[in-house]
Amino acid sequence: AEPVNVKLLGSMSEYFSQVVKVHKLKEVLALRGFHRLVPLSGGDPLTVPVVPLAKEKIDWLPALEMKGEGIYLELNPQRINSWSSLPAVSKRMEIINRNYRTYLKTINSEASSFTPTAGLVLTHTLAHLLLKELSLSAGYGIASMRERMYVSTDAHFYGFLIYTATQSLSGTLGGLVREGDPARLEKIIIQALENAKWCSSDPLCKESTGQGPNSLNLAACHNCALVPETSCEHYNCYLDRVLLVGENEGYFN
């Protein structure tokens, strides 16, 4: 089945520029090599030096083909551009970037082509919150669901795909795509944002100036925004639910 564009209803429609129900998708996982000691925390994994799979140069890679389904959401770039210039947002991003620079020093790397931005943190945190909420309504365990980020600050593009994929047909049963219906999806988004307002570790979580791997998260912990690491593209880093629902900083406030 071809991807189907849907239109969100009500108050959520102004925050998103596109929503697509992906009835069928194919994911190919290829093993390029090994990377140890210091895990990648951002940027393009294809540019990271790795230990090769063989002593001689080979023209093939071991790969696994997966089949599944998903929902793609794209945030409104105009709203994000105006929101990210708010002083309260810039203040929180400065904390994350300061922690990121400290992390680079610990791995003896003073420079990096990757820089966390407000748009990335917003999009990534929303993806995590929806992953947790969709796992309760779609019938899939959260460990079997994943995110795929499509974020480019230069191109003003902020999207993400939430999907499930397995080697069998169980990844295409339709439970996740069904949640992409406008009325159902809007309720799920609103419920995820309502849950993000409060964490059982608050006020410590909400007032944190650095927690999680390498202190690259602010208001995000296992009780509110973290997901299984196999589900996350950024190793559970660059998360802050205050940027979604904060009184002064929240994109959805």
mmCIF file of C-alpha atoms in Angstrom:
data_model
loop_
_atom_site.group_PDB
_atom_site.id
_atom_site.type_symbol
_atom_site.label_atom_id
_atom_site.label_comp_id
_atom_site.label_asym_id
_atom_site.label_seq_id
_atom_site.Cartn_x
_atom_site.Cartn_y
_atom_site.Cartn_z
ATOM 1 C CA ALA A 1 0.000 0.000 0.000
ATOM 2 C CA GLU A 2 1.183 3.509 -0.782
ATOM 3 C CA PRO A 3 1.823 5.992 2.086
ATOM 4 C CA VAL A 4 -1.333 7.958 2.920
ATOM 5 C CA ASN A 5 -1.256 11.634 3.912
ATOM 6 C CA VAL A 6 -3.664 12.593 6.676
ATOM 7 C CA LYS A 7 -4.719 15.961 8.081
ATOM 8 C CA LEU A 8 -4.765 16.482 11.823
ATOM 9 C CA LEU A 9 -7.905 18.055 13.202
ATOM 10 C CA GLY A 10 -8.447 20.744 15.808
ATOM 11 C CA SER A 11 -5.693 22.460 17.759
ATOM 12 C CA MET A 12 -2.893 20.087 16.705
ATOM 13 C CA SER A 13 -3.146 20.947 12.993
ATOM 14 C CA GLU A 14 -1.204 24.228 13.359
ATOM 15 C CA TYR A 15 1.797 22.519 14.952
ATOM 16 C CA PHE A 16 2.372 19.923 12.219
ATOM 17 C CA SER A 17 2.925 20.435 8.503
ATOM 18 C CA GLN A 18 2.533 16.795 7.457
ATOM 19 C CA VAL A 19 1.377 13.446 8.817
ATOM 20 C CA VAL A 20 1.749 10.249 6.774
ATOM 21 C CA LYS A 21 0.501 6.744 7.480
ATOM 22 C CA VAL A 22 3.060 4.254 6.141
ATOM 23 C CA HIS A 23 1.195 0.981 5.673
ATOM 24 C CA LYS A 24 4.264 -0.976 4.571
ATOM 25 C CA LEU A 25 7.966 -0.229 4.814
ATOM 26 C CA LYS A 26 11.195 -2.134 4.367
ATOM 27 C CA GLU A 27 14.277 -1.642 6.520
ATOM 28 C CA VAL A 28 17.682 -3.058 5.637
ATOM 29 C CA LEU A 29 20.225 -3.276 8.475
ATOM 30 C CA ALA A 30 23.840 -3.703 7.334
ATOM 31 C CA LEU A 31 26.865 -4.304 9.566
ATOM 32 C CA ARG A 32 29.696 -2.007 8.404
ATOM 33 C CA GLY A 33 32.146 -2.660 11.217
ATOM 34 C CA PHE A 34 32.768 -2.326 14.943
ATOM 35 C CA HIS A 35 33.142 0.795 17.082
ATOM 36 C CA ARG A 36 34.205 0.392 20.713
ATOM 37 C CA LEU A 37 35.161 2.300 23.868
ATOM 38 C CA VAL A 38 33.415 5.596 23.019
ATOM 39 C CA PRO A 39 29.924 5.306 21.490
ATOM 40 C CA LEU A 40 28.734 7.688 18.814
ATOM 41 C CA SER A 41 26.501 10.399 20.302
ATOM 42 C CA GLY A 42 25.529 12.352 17.197
ATOM 43 C CA GLY A 43 26.221 13.035 13.574
ATOM 44 C CA ASP A 44 26.406 10.654 10.626
ATOM 45 C CA PRO A 45 27.382 7.090 11.673
ATOM 46 C CA LEU A 46 28.764 6.450 8.163
ATOM 47 C CA THR A 47 31.543 8.989 8.773
ATOM 48 C CA VAL A 48 32.764 7.334 11.991
ATOM 49 C CA PRO A 49 35.945 5.222 11.647
ATOM 50 C CA VAL A 50 35.230 1.587 12.460
ATOM 51 C CA VAL A 51 37.148 -1.665 12.698
ATOM 52 C CA PRO A 52 36.553 -3.477 9.377
ATOM 53 C CA LEU A 53 34.857 -6.843 9.220
ATOM 54 C CA ALA A 54 37.723 -8.517 7.360
ATOM 55 C CA LYS A 55 41.460 -8.089 6.856
ATOM 56 C CA GLU A 56 40.982 -7.847 3.104
ATOM 57 C CA LYS A 57 38.732 -5.295 1.428
ATOM 58 C CA ILE A 58 35.323 -6.831 0.683
ATOM 59 C CA ASP A 59 32.608 -5.608 -1.678
ATOM 60 C CA TRP A 60 29.678 -6.880 0.389
ATOM 61 C CA LEU A 61 28.245 -6.466 3.897
ATOM 62 C CA PRO A 62 26.118 -8.815 6.001
ATOM 63 C CA ALA A 63 22.583 -7.411 6.105
ATOM 64 C CA LEU A 64 19.116 -8.141 7.409
ATOM 65 C CA GLU A 65 15.864 -7.178 5.693
ATOM 66 C CA MET A 66 12.949 -6.177 7.938
ATOM 67 C CA LYS A 67 9.320 -5.430 7.103
ATOM 68 C CA GLY A 68 7.022 -3.166 9.064
ATOM 69 C CA GLU A 69 4.705 -0.166 9.266
ATOM 70 C CA GLY A 70 4.823 3.302 10.771
ATOM 71 C CA ILE A 71 3.629 6.891 11.150
ATOM 72 C CA TYR A 72 5.626 9.877 9.896
ATOM 73 C CA LEU A 73 5.105 13.314 11.465
ATOM 74 C CA GLU A 74 6.628 16.595 10.362
ATOM 75 C CA LEU A 75 6.542 19.688 12.544
ATOM 76 C CA ASN A 76 5.690 23.152 11.246
ATOM 77 C CA PRO A 77 9.086 24.757 10.382
ATOM 78 C CA GLN A 78 7.782 28.338 10.594
ATOM 79 C CA ARG A 79 6.536 27.829 14.132
ATOM 80 C CA ILE A 80 9.785 26.125 15.164
ATOM 81 C CA ASN A 81 11.936 28.920 13.721
ATOM 82 C CA SER A 82 10.046 31.594 15.662
ATOM 83 C CA TRP A 83 9.868 29.444 18.809
ATOM 84 C CA SER A 84 13.582 28.565 18.820
ATOM 85 C CA SER A 85 14.518 32.259 18.931
ATOM 86 C CA LEU A 86 12.797 32.740 22.314
ATOM 87 C CA PRO A 87 15.269 33.715 25.092
ATOM 88 C CA ALA A 88 13.981 30.952 27.388
ATOM 89 C CA VAL A 89 14.597 28.336 24.701
ATOM 90 C CA SER A 90 18.097 29.672 23.940
ATOM 91 C CA LYS A 91 18.932 29.558 27.658
ATOM 92 C CA ARG A 92 18.091 25.848 27.943
ATOM 93 C CA MET A 93 19.925 25.013 24.720
ATOM 94 C CA GLU A 94 23.034 26.760 26.012
ATOM 95 C CA ILE A 95 23.049 24.331 28.952
ATOM 96 C CA ILE A 96 22.819 21.322 26.613
ATOM 97 C CA ASN A 97 25.528 22.694 24.314
ATOM 98 C CA ARG A 98 27.790 23.449 27.278
ATOM 99 C CA ASN A 99 27.401 19.853 28.468
ATOM 100 C CA TYR A 100 28.061 18.657 24.910
ATOM 101 C CA ARG A 101 31.319 20.621 24.719
ATOM 102 C CA THR A 102 32.361 19.117 28.050
ATOM 103 C CA TYR A 103 31.599 15.659 26.678
ATOM 104 C CA LEU A 104 33.780 16.313 23.617
ATOM 105 C CA LYS A 105 36.683 17.210 25.891
ATOM 106 C CA THR A 106 36.324 13.938 27.821
ATOM 107 C CA ILE A 107 36.799 11.970 24.590
ATOM 108 C CA ASN A 108 39.665 14.238 23.463
ATOM 109 C CA SER A 109 37.666 15.684 20.600
ATOM 110 C CA GLU A 110 37.524 19.470 20.552
ATOM 111 C CA ALA A 111 35.531 19.712 17.325
ATOM 112 C CA SER A 112 32.483 17.953 15.918
ATOM 113 C CA SER A 113 30.377 18.430 12.805
ATOM 114 C CA PHE A 114 27.290 17.754 14.933
ATOM 115 C CA THR A 115 25.719 20.429 17.131
ATOM 116 C CA PRO A 116 22.498 19.940 19.145
ATOM 117 C CA THR A 117 19.799 22.447 18.194
ATOM 118 C CA ALA A 118 16.449 23.378 19.733
ATOM 119 C CA GLY A 119 14.636 21.877 16.742
ATOM 120 C CA LEU A 120 16.416 18.554 17.195
ATOM 121 C CA VAL A 121 15.759 18.375 20.948
ATOM 122 C CA LEU A 122 12.098 19.280 20.427
ATOM 123 C CA THR A 123 11.563 16.740 17.637
ATOM 124 C CA HIS A 124 13.506 13.998 19.399
ATOM 125 C CA THR A 125 11.695 14.445 22.719
ATOM 126 C CA LEU A 126 8.298 14.419 21.011
ATOM 127 C CA ALA A 127 9.246 11.201 19.208
ATOM 128 C CA HIS A 128 10.079 9.557 22.549
ATOM 129 C CA LEU A 129 6.848 10.684 24.178
ATOM 130 C CA LEU A 130 4.797 9.383 21.255
ATOM 131 C CA LEU A 131 6.723 6.112 21.251
ATOM 132 C CA LYS A 132 5.719 5.541 24.850
ATOM 133 C CA GLU A 133 2.103 6.535 24.227
ATOM 134 C CA LEU A 134 1.720 4.540 21.002
ATOM 135 C CA SER A 135 3.097 1.407 22.638
ATOM 136 C CA LEU A 136 0.080 1.482 24.963
ATOM 137 C CA SER A 137 -2.484 1.860 22.183
ATOM 138 C CA ALA A 138 -1.019 0.121 19.118
ATOM 139 C CA GLY A 139 -0.492 -3.327 20.610
ATOM 140 C CA TYR A 140 3.292 -3.374 20.116
ATOM 141 C CA GLY A 141 5.823 -3.507 22.930
ATOM 142 C CA ILE A 142 7.899 -0.352 23.105
ATOM 143 C CA ALA A 143 11.121 -2.342 22.622
ATOM 144 C CA SER A 144 9.825 -3.482 19.207
ATOM 145 C CA MET A 145 9.189 0.109 18.062
ATOM 146 C CA ARG A 146 11.820 2.567 16.834
ATOM 147 C CA GLU A 147 12.334 6.143 15.752
ATOM 148 C CA ARG A 148 13.960 7.537 12.639
ATOM 149 C CA MET A 149 14.844 11.233 12.768
ATOM 150 C CA TYR A 150 14.753 13.557 9.738
ATOM 151 C CA VAL A 151 16.023 16.864 11.122
ATOM 152 C CA SER A 152 17.985 19.563 9.309
ATOM 153 C CA THR A 153 18.194 23.019 10.866
ATOM 154 C CA ASP A 154 19.777 24.463 7.715
ATOM 155 C CA ALA A 155 16.951 23.138 5.544
ATOM 156 C CA HIS A 156 14.286 23.982 8.159
ATOM 157 C CA PHE A 157 13.096 20.391 8.246
ATOM 158 C CA TYR A 158 11.865 18.681 11.425
ATOM 159 C CA GLY A 159 10.314 15.255 10.967
ATOM 160 C CA PHE A 160 10.412 11.793 12.493
ATOM 161 C CA LEU A 161 9.151 8.314 11.700
ATOM 162 C CA ILE A 162 7.848 5.995 14.396
ATOM 163 C CA TYR A 163 7.790 2.454 13.089
ATOM 164 C CA THR A 164 8.002 -1.216 13.887
ATOM 165 C CA ALA A 165 9.837 -3.755 11.748
ATOM 166 C CA THR A 166 10.454 -7.502 12.083
ATOM 167 C CA GLN A 167 11.640 -10.339 9.885
ATOM 168 C CA SER A 168 8.137 -11.813 9.876
ATOM 169 C CA LEU A 169 4.751 -10.440 8.841
ATOM 170 C CA SER A 170 3.939 -9.532 12.456
ATOM 171 C CA GLY A 171 5.397 -6.083 11.807
ATOM 172 C CA THR A 172 2.668 -5.268 9.284
ATOM 173 C CA LEU A 173 -0.499 -6.150 11.189
ATOM 174 C CA GLY A 174 -1.822 -2.587 10.970
ATOM 175 C CA GLY A 175 -2.017 -1.769 14.666
ATOM 176 C CA LEU A 176 0.394 1.150 14.422
ATOM 177 C CA VAL A 177 -0.984 2.601 11.170
ATOM 178 C CA ARG A 178 -4.485 2.560 12.639
ATOM 179 C CA GLU A 179 -3.328 5.009 15.305
ATOM 180 C CA GLY A 180 -2.487 7.451 12.508
ATOM 181 C CA ASP A 181 -6.151 8.226 11.890
ATOM 182 C CA PRO A 182 -6.580 11.971 12.600
ATOM 183 C CA ALA A 183 -9.020 11.701 15.498
ATOM 184 C CA ARG A 184 -7.054 8.925 17.215
ATOM 185 C CA LEU A 185 -3.644 10.492 16.636
ATOM 186 C CA GLU A 186 -4.677 13.886 17.982
ATOM 187 C CA LYS A 187 -5.867 12.289 21.226
ATOM 188 C CA ILE A 188 -2.591 10.375 21.496
ATOM 189 C CA ILE A 189 -0.498 13.520 20.977
ATOM 190 C CA ILE A 190 -2.494 15.492 23.537
ATOM 191 C CA GLN A 191 -2.261 12.654 26.061
ATOM 192 C CA ALA A 192 1.512 12.411 25.535
ATOM 193 C CA LEU A 193 1.880 16.154 26.157
ATOM 194 C CA GLU A 194 -0.325 15.979 29.257
ATOM 195 C CA ASN A 195 1.856 13.171 30.629
ATOM 196 C CA ALA A 196 4.975 15.226 29.882
ATOM 197 C CA LYS A 197 3.858 17.991 32.231
ATOM 198 C CA TRP A 198 4.651 15.906 35.275
ATOM 199 C CA CYS A 199 7.289 13.273 36.099
ATOM 200 C CA SER A 200 7.381 11.188 39.248
ATOM 201 C CA SER A 201 10.956 12.431 39.737
ATOM 202 C CA ASP A 202 9.929 16.094 39.665
ATOM 203 C CA PRO A 203 11.046 18.626 40.711
ATOM 204 C CA LEU A 204 14.528 17.062 40.441
ATOM 205 C CA CYS A 205 13.961 15.959 36.846
ATOM 206 C CA LYS A 206 12.390 19.203 35.671
ATOM 207 C CA GLU A 207 15.065 21.372 37.285
ATOM 208 C CA SER A 208 18.017 19.228 36.205
ATOM 209 C CA THR A 209 20.946 20.930 34.465
ATOM 210 C CA GLY A 210 22.263 17.685 33.031
ATOM 211 C CA GLN A 211 21.337 14.025 33.398
ATOM 212 C CA GLY A 212 21.460 10.826 31.402
ATOM 213 C CA PRO A 213 24.378 9.764 29.176
ATOM 214 C CA ASN A 214 27.120 12.406 29.404
ATOM 215 C CA SER A 215 24.596 14.855 30.955
ATOM 216 C CA LEU A 216 23.128 15.560 27.494
ATOM 217 C CA ASN A 217 19.517 15.573 28.734
ATOM 218 C CA LEU A 218 17.739 18.138 30.856
ATOM 219 C CA ALA A 219 14.166 17.290 31.926
ATOM 220 C CA ALA A 220 14.212 13.674 30.754
ATOM 221 C CA CYS A 221 14.656 10.505 32.803
ATOM 222 C CA HIS A 222 13.512 6.884 32.865
ATOM 223 C CA ASN A 223 10.250 7.903 34.487
ATOM 224 C CA CYS A 224 9.189 10.290 31.719
ATOM 225 C CA ALA A 225 11.058 10.427 28.403
ATOM 226 C CA LEU A 226 13.675 7.685 28.038
ATOM 227 C CA VAL A 227 12.940 4.607 25.916
ATOM 228 C CA PRO A 228 14.858 1.346 25.328
ATOM 229 C CA GLU A 229 18.181 2.149 23.665
ATOM 230 C CA THR A 230 17.373 -0.142 20.738
ATOM 231 C CA SER A 231 14.429 2.167 19.976
ATOM 232 C CA CYS A 232 16.429 5.406 20.013
ATOM 233 C CA GLU A 233 18.612 6.766 17.238
ATOM 234 C CA HIS A 234 20.602 9.070 19.548
ATOM 235 C CA TYR A 235 21.326 6.744 22.488
ATOM 236 C CA ASN A 236 18.722 8.464 24.710
ATOM 237 C CA CYS A 237 20.470 11.833 24.421
ATOM 238 C CA TYR A 238 19.269 15.361 23.523
ATOM 239 C CA LEU A 239 15.948 15.231 25.361
ATOM 240 C CA ASP A 240 14.068 17.901 27.316
ATOM 241 C CA ARG A 241 10.317 17.794 27.879
ATOM 242 C CA VAL A 242 10.318 21.393 29.177
ATOM 243 C CA LEU A 243 10.917 22.507 25.574
ATOM 244 C CA LEU A 244 7.572 20.894 24.722
ATOM 245 C CA VAL A 245 5.323 21.895 27.607
ATOM 246 C CA GLY A 246 7.265 24.410 29.698
ATOM 247 C CA GLU A 247 5.409 27.518 30.778
ATOM 248 C CA ASN A 248 7.814 29.886 28.979
ATOM 249 C CA GLU A 249 9.794 27.508 26.761
ATOM 250 C CA GLY A 250 7.157 25.031 25.571
ATOM 251 C CA TYR A 251 6.485 24.683 21.849
ATOM 252 C CA PHE A 252 3.044 23.266 22.695
ATOM 253 C CA ASN A 253 2.279 25.444 25.703
#
